[in-house]
Structure formats: C-alpha cells, structure tokens
Amino acid sequence: MTEINLLRNSLKSFAGMSDDAFDLSEQHWQVREYKKGELYNDFQQVCKYLGFVVDGVFRTYYLDEKSGDEKNVFFYTHNQIVVSYASFINQVPCHFYTQAMVTSKVIYIHIDYLLGLYRQSHEWERFGRLIAEQASNVALNRTESLLFQTAEQRYIDLVSQHPDIMNAIPLYHISSYLGIQGPSLSRIRKRLSGKGSFNP
C-alpha cells in the first residue's frame, strides 16, 4: 500500500474523513526520508509541517541548561503524528528539537496548504480542531504523568503507545523520557518481566 493510501486510512480512522475531503489534499502531501540524527524541526525554528510517521522513530527533546544533558519529552512512531505542536499551531519558534532516531519516513503537509483546506472544507476544519485537542491532551497527559505516575507506570504507558520502541533505540533514551537513571529502568524491566504478564 502506498504512503498516500496509508494516510487516507489514518485520517478516516482519526477524523472520520471522507474520500472526497481527503482528495482535496492529495496533491499537497509529500514523502521524505530522514536519516538517523536528522532534524525534523530545529530549536527556535517555526514548525511549518504536520507529518505522519510511515516508518521509524522520532523524538522531541530539549537541552538542560544546567547539566547540558538532552531530555526526551515525546516519541513518535508508526502511524502517529509528528509535529512540534505549540510551534505549529501558533506559528512561533519552537523550544525543542525534533529528531529522527533511526532512518525514518514521513508523509507531511505544509501549514499553508493545511490552512487552505480548513477554509475549503468543514471536514478539514474538524481535522484541525482534533489536532489542536490532541496537542493539548498530549501536553497535559505528559505533565500529569510526570507529576502523578510512578516511573513504572510511565514505562508501561510508553510501551503501550509505542510497542516496538524498545528494540529500535538505546535504553538511555527511554530512561531520559521516564526521568530516571539507567539502573532504575533495568530494575523496572526485570520486575515486570518477572510478573509474566508483561514482556516488553
């Protein structure tokens, strides 16, 4: 199945979009492959593209000013939207980096075309509202997970949302995302594997 047909099915599932509405956008989507380490969106750059991950893994991270360490905030994997949400929606410079962690492929659309679709179609306007709602929910859920969940709960949620990520990237990136050190992650994985019902 081609990338555009995969995207068509994704938008049907995500927003209940009809074929006629999707056809309005078809000419505006582009496919691009990103090499490992290549940036989808740079720090202080305004995000102009909304993408869907066809294959691969991306991360959003920032640099800790005190330690100089990279802190992972979000991951994006197969069939998920990759975008610097706040920067894209508000068209302001981004506070984060978004980077391909492995060779990855994305199908994406420029914001100018997307805004045109919003004006042209109520179905696309609804899509825009759903994107904004998702952006808000993703940010809120991430904040609440760090405040109220244990590292083990955050790990279980991560594996649920990104089932193949453990085999794709180094575990220190997982530790960074969870806000813990490597030995703590090892203990979590060992404890969960010992329960038998969870095998990440």
Coordinates of N, CA, C and O in Angstrom, one line a residue, residues 152-166 174 177-178 185 189 192 198-200:
E152 N 7.4 3.3 36.8 CA 6.9 2.1 36.3 C 5.7 2.3 35.5 O 5.5 1.7 34.4
Q153 N 4.7 3.1 36.0 CA 3.5 3.4 35.2 C 3.8 4.1 33.9 O 3.2 3.8 32.9
R154 N 4.8 5.0 34.0 CA 5.1 5.7 32.7 C 5.7 4.8 31.7 O 5.5 4.9 30.5
Y155 N 6.5 3.8 32.2 CA 7.1 2.9 31.3 C 6.1 2.0 30.6 O 6.1 1.7 29.4
I156 N 5.1 1.5 31.4 CA 4.0 0.7 30.9 C 3.3 1.5 29.8 O 2.9 0.9 28.7
D157 N 3.0 2.7 30.1 CA 2.2 3.5 29.1 C 3.1 3.7 27.8 O 2.5 3.7 26.7
L158 N 4.4 3.9 28.0 CA 5.2 4.1 26.8 C 5.2 2.9 25.9 O 5.1 3.0 24.7
V159 N 5.4 1.8 26.5 CA 5.4 0.5 25.7 C 4.0 0.3 25.1 O 4.0 -0.2 23.9
S160 N 3.0 0.7 25.7 CA 1.6 0.5 25.2 C 1.4 1.4 24.0 O 0.9 1.0 22.9
Q161 N 2.0 2.7 24.1 CA 1.8 3.6 23.0 C 2.8 3.4 21.8 O 2.5 3.8 20.7
H162 N 3.9 2.9 22.1 CA 5.0 2.6 21.1 C 5.5 1.2 21.3 O 6.6 1.0 21.8
P163 N 4.8 0.2 20.8 CA 5.1 -1.2 21.1 C 6.5 -1.6 20.7 O 7.1 -2.5 21.3
D164 N 7.0 -1.1 19.6 CA 8.3 -1.5 19.1 C 9.5 -0.7 19.5 O 10.6 -0.9 19.0
I165 N 9.3 0.3 20.3 CA 10.3 1.3 20.5 C 11.5 0.7 21.3 O 12.7 1.1 21.1
M166 N 11.3 -0.3 22.1 CA 12.4 -0.9 22.9 C 13.5 -1.5 22.0 O 14.7 -1.5 22.4
I174 N 15.2 5.9 26.7 CA 14.0 5.6 27.4 C 14.1 6.1 28.9 O 13.1 6.7 29.4
Y177 N 13.4 9.8 28.9 CA 12.0 10.1 28.8 C 11.3 9.9 30.1 O 10.4 10.7 30.5
L178 N 11.6 8.8 30.8 CA 11.0 8.5 32.1 C 11.4 9.3 33.2 O 10.8 9.3 34.3
L185 N 15.7 1.9 35.4 CA 15.0 1.3 34.3 C 15.2 -0.2 34.2 O 14.3 -1.0 34.0
R189 N 12.3 -3.1 34.3 CA 12.1 -4.1 33.3 C 12.2 -5.5 33.9 O 11.4 -6.4 33.5
L192 N 9.0 -6.3 35.9 CA 7.8 -6.5 35.1 C 7.9 -7.8 34.3 O 6.9 -8.5 34.1
F198 N 3.7 -9.3 31.5 CA 4.2 -8.1 30.7 C 5.6 -8.4 30.2 O 6.5 -8.7 31.0
N199 N 5.7 -8.4 28.9 CA 7.0 -8.8 28.3 C 7.5 -7.7 27.3 O 7.3 -7.9 26.1
P200 N 8.0 -6.6 27.7 CA 8.4 -5.5 26.8 C 9.6 -5.9 25.9 O 10.4 -6.7 26.3

